[in-house]
Short mmCIF file of C-alpha atoms in Angstrom, two decimals:
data_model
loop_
_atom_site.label_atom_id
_atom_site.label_comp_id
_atom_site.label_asym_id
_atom_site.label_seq_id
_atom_site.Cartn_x
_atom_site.Cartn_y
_atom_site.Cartn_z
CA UNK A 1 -9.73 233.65 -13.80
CA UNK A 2 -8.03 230.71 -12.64
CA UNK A 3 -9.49 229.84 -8.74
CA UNK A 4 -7.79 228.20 -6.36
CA UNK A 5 -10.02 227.20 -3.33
CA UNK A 6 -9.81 226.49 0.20
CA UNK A 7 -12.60 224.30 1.58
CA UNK A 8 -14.10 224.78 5.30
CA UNK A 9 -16.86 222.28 4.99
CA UNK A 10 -19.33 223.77 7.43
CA UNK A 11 -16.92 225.88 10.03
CA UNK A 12 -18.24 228.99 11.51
CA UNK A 13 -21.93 228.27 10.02
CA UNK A 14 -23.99 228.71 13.57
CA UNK A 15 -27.12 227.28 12.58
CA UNK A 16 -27.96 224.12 10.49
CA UNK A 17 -31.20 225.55 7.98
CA UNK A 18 -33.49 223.24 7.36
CA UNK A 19 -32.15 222.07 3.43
CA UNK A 20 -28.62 222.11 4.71
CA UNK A 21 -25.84 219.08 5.37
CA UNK A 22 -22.46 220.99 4.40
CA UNK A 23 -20.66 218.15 4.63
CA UNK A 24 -22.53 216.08 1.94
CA UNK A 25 -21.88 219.05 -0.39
CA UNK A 26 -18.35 219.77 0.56
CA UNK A 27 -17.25 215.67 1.42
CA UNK A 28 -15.33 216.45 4.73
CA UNK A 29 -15.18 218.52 8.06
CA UNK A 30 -12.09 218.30 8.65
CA UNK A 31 -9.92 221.96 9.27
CA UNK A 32 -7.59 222.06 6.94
CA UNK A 33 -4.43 223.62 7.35
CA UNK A 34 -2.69 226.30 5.22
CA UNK A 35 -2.15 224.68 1.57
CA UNK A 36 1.21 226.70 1.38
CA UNK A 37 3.30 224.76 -1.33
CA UNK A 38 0.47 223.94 -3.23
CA UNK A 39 -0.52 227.18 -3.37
CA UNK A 40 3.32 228.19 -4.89
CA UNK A 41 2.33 226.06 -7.43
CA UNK A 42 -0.73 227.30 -8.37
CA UNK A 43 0.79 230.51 -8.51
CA UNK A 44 3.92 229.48 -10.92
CA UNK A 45 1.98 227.27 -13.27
CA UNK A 46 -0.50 229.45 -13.39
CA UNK A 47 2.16 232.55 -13.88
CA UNK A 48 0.97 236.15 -16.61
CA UNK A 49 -3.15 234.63 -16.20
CA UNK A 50 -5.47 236.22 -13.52
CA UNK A 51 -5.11 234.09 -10.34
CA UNK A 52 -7.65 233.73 -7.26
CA UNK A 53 -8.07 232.69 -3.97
CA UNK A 54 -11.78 231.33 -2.59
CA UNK A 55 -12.74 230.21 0.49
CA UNK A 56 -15.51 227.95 0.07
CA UNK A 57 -18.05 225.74 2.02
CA UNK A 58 -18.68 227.51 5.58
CA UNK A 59 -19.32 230.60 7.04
CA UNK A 60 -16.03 232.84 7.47
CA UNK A 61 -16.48 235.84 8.64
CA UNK A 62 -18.12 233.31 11.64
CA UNK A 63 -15.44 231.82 12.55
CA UNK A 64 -13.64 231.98 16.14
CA UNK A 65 -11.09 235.30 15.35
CA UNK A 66 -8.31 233.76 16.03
CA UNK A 67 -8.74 230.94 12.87
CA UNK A 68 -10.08 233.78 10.42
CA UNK A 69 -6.78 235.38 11.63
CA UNK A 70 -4.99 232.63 10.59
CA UNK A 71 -6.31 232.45 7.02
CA UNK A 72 -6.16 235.60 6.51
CA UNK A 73 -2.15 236.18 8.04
CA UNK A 74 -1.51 233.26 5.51
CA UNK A 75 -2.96 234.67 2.41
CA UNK A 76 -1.53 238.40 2.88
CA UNK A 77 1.82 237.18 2.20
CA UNK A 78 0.30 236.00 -1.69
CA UNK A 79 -1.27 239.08 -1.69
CA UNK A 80 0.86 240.55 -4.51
CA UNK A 81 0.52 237.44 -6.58
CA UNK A 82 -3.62 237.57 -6.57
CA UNK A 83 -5.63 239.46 -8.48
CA UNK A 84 -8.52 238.06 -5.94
CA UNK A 85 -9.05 237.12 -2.90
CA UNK A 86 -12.69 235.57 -2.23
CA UNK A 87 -14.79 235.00 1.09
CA UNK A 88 -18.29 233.55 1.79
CA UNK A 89 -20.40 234.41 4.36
CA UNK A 90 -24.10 234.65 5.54
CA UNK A 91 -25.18 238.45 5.35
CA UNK A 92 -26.56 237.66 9.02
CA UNK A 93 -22.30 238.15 9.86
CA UNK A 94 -21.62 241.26 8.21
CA UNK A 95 -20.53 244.68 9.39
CA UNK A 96 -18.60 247.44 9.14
CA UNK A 97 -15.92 246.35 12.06
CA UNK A 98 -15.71 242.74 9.84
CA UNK A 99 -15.88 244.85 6.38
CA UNK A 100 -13.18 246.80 7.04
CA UNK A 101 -10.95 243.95 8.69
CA UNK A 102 -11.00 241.74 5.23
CA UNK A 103 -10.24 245.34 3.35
CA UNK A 104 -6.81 245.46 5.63
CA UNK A 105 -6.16 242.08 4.59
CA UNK A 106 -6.37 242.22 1.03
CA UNK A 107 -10.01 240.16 0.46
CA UNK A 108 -12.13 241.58 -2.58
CA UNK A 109 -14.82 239.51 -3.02
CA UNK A 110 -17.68 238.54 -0.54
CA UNK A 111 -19.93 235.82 -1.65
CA UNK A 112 -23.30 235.86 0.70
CA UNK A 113 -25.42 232.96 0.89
CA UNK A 114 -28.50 234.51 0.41
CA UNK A 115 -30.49 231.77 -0.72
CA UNK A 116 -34.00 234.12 -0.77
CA UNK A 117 -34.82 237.90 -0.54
CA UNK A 118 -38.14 237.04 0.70
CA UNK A 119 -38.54 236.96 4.66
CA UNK A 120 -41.44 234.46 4.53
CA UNK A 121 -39.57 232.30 2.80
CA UNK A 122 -36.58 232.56 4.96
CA UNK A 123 -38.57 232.42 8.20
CA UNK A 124 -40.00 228.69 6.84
CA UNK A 125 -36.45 227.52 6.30
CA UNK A 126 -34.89 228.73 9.31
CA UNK A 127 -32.28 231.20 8.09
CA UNK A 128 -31.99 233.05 10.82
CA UNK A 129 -32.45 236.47 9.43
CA UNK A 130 -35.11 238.62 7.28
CA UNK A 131 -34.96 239.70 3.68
CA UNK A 132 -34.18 243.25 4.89
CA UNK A 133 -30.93 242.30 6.88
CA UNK A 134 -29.95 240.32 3.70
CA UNK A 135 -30.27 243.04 1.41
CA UNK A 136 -28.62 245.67 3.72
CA UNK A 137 -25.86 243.38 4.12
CA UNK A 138 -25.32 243.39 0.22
CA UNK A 139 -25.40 247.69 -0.06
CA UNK A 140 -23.25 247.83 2.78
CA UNK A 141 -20.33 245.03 0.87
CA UNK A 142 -20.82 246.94 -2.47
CA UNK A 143 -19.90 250.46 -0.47
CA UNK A 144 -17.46 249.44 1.20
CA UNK A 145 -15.98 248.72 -2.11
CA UNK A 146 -15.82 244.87 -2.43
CA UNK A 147 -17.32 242.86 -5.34
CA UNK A 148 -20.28 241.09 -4.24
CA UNK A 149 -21.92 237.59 -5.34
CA UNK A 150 -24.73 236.37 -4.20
CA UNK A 151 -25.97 232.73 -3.91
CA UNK A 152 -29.82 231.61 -4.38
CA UNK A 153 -31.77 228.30 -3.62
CA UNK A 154 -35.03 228.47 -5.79
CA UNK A 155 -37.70 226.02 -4.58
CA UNK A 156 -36.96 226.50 -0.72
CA UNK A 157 -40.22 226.08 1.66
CA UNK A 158 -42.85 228.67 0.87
CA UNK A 159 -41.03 229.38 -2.70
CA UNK A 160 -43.91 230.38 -5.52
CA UNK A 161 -43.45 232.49 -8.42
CA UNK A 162 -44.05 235.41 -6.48
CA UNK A 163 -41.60 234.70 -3.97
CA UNK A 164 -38.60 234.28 -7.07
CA UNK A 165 -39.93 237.14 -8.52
CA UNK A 166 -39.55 239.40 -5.62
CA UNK A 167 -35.86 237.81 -4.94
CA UNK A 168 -35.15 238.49 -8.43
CA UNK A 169 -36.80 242.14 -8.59
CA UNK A 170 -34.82 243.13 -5.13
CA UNK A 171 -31.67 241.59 -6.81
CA UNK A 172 -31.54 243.75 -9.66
CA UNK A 173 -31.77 247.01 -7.04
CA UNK A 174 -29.03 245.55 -5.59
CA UNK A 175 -26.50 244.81 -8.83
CA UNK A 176 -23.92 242.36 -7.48
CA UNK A 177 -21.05 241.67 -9.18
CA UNK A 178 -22.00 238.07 -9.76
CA UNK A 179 -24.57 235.03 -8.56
CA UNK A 180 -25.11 231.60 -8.54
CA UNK A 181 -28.20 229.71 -8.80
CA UNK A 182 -28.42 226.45 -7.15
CA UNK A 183 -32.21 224.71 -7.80
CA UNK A 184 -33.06 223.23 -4.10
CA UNK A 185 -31.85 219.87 -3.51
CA UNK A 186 -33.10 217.35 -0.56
CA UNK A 187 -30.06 215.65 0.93
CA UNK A 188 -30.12 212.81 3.62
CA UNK A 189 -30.15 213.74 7.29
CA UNK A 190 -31.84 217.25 6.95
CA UNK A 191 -34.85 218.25 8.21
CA UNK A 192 -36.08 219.15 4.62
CA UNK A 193 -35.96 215.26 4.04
CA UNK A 194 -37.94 214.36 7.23
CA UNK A 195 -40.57 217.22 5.74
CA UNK A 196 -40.52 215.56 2.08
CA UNK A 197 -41.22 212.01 3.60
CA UNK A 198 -44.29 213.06 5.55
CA UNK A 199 -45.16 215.03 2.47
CA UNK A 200 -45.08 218.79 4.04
CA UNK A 201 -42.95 219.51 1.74
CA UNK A 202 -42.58 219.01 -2.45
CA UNK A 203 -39.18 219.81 -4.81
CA UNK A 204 -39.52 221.36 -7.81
CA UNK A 205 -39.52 219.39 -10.82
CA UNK A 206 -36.58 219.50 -12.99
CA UNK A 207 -39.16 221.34 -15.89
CA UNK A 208 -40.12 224.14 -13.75
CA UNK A 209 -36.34 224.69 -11.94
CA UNK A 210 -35.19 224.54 -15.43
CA UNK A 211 -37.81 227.28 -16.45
CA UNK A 212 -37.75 229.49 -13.09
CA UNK A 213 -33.56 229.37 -13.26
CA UNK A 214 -33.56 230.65 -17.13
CA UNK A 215 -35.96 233.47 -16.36
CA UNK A 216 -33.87 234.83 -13.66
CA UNK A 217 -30.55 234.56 -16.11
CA UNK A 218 -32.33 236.27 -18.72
CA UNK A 219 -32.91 238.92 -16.53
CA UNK A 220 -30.01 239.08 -14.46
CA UNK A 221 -27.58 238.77 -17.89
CA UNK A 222 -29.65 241.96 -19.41
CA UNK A 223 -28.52 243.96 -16.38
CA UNK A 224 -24.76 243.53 -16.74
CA UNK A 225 -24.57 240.91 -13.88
CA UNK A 226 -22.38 237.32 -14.54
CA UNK A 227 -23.87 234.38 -14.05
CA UNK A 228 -21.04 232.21 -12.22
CA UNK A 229 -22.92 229.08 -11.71
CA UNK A 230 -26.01 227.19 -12.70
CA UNK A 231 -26.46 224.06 -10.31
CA UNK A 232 -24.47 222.30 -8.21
CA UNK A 233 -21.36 220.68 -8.86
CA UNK A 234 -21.92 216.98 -10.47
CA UNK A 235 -19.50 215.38 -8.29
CA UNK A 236 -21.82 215.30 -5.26
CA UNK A 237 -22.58 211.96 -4.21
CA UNK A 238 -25.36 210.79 -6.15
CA UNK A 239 -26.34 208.47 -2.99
CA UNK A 240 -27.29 211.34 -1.06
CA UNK A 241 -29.79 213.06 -2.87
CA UNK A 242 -33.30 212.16 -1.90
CA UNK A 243 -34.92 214.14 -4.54
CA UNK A 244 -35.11 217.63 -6.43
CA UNK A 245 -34.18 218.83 -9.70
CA UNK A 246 -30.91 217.32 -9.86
CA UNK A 247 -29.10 216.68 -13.87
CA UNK A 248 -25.66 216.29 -14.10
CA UNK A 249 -25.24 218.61 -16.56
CA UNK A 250 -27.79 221.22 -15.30
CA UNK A 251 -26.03 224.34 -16.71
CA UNK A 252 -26.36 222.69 -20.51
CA UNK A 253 -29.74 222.34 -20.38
CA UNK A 254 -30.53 225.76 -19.13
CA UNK A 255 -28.41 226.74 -22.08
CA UNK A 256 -30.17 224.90 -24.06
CA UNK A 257 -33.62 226.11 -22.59
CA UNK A 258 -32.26 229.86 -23.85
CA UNK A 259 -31.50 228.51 -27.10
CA UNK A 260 -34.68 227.53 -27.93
CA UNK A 261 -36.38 230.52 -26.66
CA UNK A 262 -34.39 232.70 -29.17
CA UNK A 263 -35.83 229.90 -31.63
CA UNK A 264 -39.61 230.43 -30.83
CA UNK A 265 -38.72 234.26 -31.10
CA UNK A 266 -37.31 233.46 -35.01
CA UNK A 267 -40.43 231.97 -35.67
CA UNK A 268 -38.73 228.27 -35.83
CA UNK A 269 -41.10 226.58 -38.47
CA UNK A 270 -40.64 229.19 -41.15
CA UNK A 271 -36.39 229.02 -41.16
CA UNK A 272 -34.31 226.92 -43.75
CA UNK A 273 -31.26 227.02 -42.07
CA UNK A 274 -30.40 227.97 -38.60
CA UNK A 275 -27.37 228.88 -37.34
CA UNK A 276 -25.39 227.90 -33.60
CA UNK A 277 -22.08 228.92 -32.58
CA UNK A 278 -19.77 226.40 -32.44
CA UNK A 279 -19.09 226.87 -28.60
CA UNK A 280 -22.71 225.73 -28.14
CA UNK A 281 -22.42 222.26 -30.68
CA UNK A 282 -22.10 220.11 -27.21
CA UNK A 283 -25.11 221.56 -25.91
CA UNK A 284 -27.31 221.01 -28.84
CA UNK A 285 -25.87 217.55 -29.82
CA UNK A 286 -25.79 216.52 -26.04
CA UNK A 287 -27.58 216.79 -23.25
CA UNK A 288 -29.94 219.90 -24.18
CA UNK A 289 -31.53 217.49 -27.38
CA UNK A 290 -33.47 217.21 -24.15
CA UNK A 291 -35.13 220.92 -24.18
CA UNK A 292 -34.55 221.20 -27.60
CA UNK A 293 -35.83 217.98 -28.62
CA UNK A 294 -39.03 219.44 -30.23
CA UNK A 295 -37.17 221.67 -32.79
CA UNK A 296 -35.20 218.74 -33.80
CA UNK A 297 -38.15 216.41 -35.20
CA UNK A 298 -39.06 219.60 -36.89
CA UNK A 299 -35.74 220.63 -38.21
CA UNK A 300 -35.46 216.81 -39.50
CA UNK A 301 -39.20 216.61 -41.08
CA UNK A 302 -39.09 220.37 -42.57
CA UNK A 303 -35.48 219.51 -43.40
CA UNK A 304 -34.30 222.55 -41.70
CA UNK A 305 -30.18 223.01 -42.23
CA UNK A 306 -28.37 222.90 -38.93
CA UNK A 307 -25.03 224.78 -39.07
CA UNK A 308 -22.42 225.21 -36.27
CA UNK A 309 -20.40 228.80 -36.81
CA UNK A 310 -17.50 229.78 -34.92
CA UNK A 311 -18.08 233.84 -35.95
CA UNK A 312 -21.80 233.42 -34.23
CA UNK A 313 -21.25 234.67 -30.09
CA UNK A 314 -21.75 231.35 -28.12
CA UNK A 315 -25.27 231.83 -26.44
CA UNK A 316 -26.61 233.08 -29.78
CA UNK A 317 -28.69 231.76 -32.96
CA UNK A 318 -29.16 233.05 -36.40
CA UNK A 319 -31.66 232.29 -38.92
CA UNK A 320 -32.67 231.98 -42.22
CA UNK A 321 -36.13 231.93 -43.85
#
């Protein structure tokens, strides 16, 4: 689906979490009005291909009324022209009055920030509301008929194994339509940076978010549900990351991390020739020689045959002994 997005860095969010400056992810704060001639465009170029609207970057169903109004008013009238229309929220500003105003609009997607299932975990990064609320939120989208997505920060204060477990376990009750997994970050001018300094607080490595973020696709691809997103965007400003598992090409190497899992499960060692799709040549070749640097000595020392197949499903590897 081709996505056309609205940004509203930060507006409606009422608190400011502990890990969060919006306007370091999303560059400005500035309202910004209706996009209507560039969205004619978007509509015309993009003319016989599924074509959506997202709101991204702040907290809409928090908004003042009359400036949800306003988007909403301006995005009926493309209505016909969409095959979706896509909100995020917090699940802390969901109900059925707010549920059933985006339905009379035409929205039909709600993307909640959910960041953690676990209440202890939201408590010590000052969410705002408990794992409960969160998941009752997400049931009460999904009945009212909307496709839900829901976004996750791994590595958040008081985040073990456990904790990711749990979020992923209570998850898979749930089925959204969609998530995204975004490994923790520590941006400038948050509190989770003043924590990190005095050393409260410690990032996960880029190993282990690597690891924790490919155990929860595994899982969450085996139950039907799309992974939309694997970090965050590389075009955030590089300046203001203080530390955390950031790679600018985080969603290769998790590929990459799945790739060589299959590998270990084909008993790697024994192979002569192994087979990739071609969709995944990038990965293997590129950034993931990272992950899958260890099976590439031994493919060159065993002289193990590397082939690239466009018949083999990207994702995928074959083998033969």
């Amino acid at each position: 689906m081709k996505i056309y997005p609205i940004f509203i860095p930060h507006r409606g969010c009422p608190f400011n979490c502990i890990f969060c400056n919006q306007f370091k992810i999303t560059k400005s704060g500035d309202l910004q009005s209706a996009p209507e001639s560039d969205l004619k465009k978007f509509i015309l170029y993009n003319r016989g291909k599924t074509r959506g609207v997202a709101f991204y970057g702040g907290t809409f169903t928090a908004l003042p009324e009359e400036e949800q109004d306003y988007w909403l008013e301006f995005i009926r009238k493309f209505r016909k022209d969409l095959d979706d229309i896509r909100v995020s929220t917090r699940p802390d500003f969901i109900d059925c009055r707010i549920l059933d105003k985006l339905k009379e609009f035409g929205v039909t997607t709600i993307e909640t920030g959910i960041q953690s299932l676990h209440s202890g975990v939201l408590k010590k990064s000052k969410r705002g509301y408990s794992g409960e609320k969160a998941a009752e939120s997400c049931h009460l989208i999904k009945r009212k008929g909307f496709r839900l997505g829901m976004q996750f920060l791994p590595g958040l204060p008081g985040f073990s194994q456990e904790t990711w477990n749990f979020t992923v376990d209570k998850t898979l009750e749930i089925k959204p339509d969609f998530v995204r997994i975004y490994p923790l970050l520590i941006l400038k001018d948050t509190e989770l940076e003043k924590l990190y300094v005095k050393g409260e607080y410690k990032p996960l490595d880029l190993t282990r978010a690597i690891e924790l973020s490919a155990d929860a696709v595994l899982r969450f691809r085996k139950a039907g549900i799309r992974i939309a997103k694997v970090g965050l965007h590389s075009d955030i400003n590089k300046e203001d990351i203080v530390s955390g598992p950031f790679h600018p090409a985080f969603g290769e190497l998790i590929r990459a991390e799945l790739l060589k899992r299959m590998l270990v499960d084909l008993d790697i060692f024994k192979l002569k020739y192994v087979f990739f799709s071609s969709k995944d040549e990038s990965v293997v070749r590129g950034h993931g020689k990272i992950i899958l640097k260890d099976f590439l000595d031994a493919a060159t020392e065993r002289k193990i045959e590397i082939n690239f197949d466009p018949e083999i499903t990207k994702g995928s590897v074959n083998g033969l002994y």
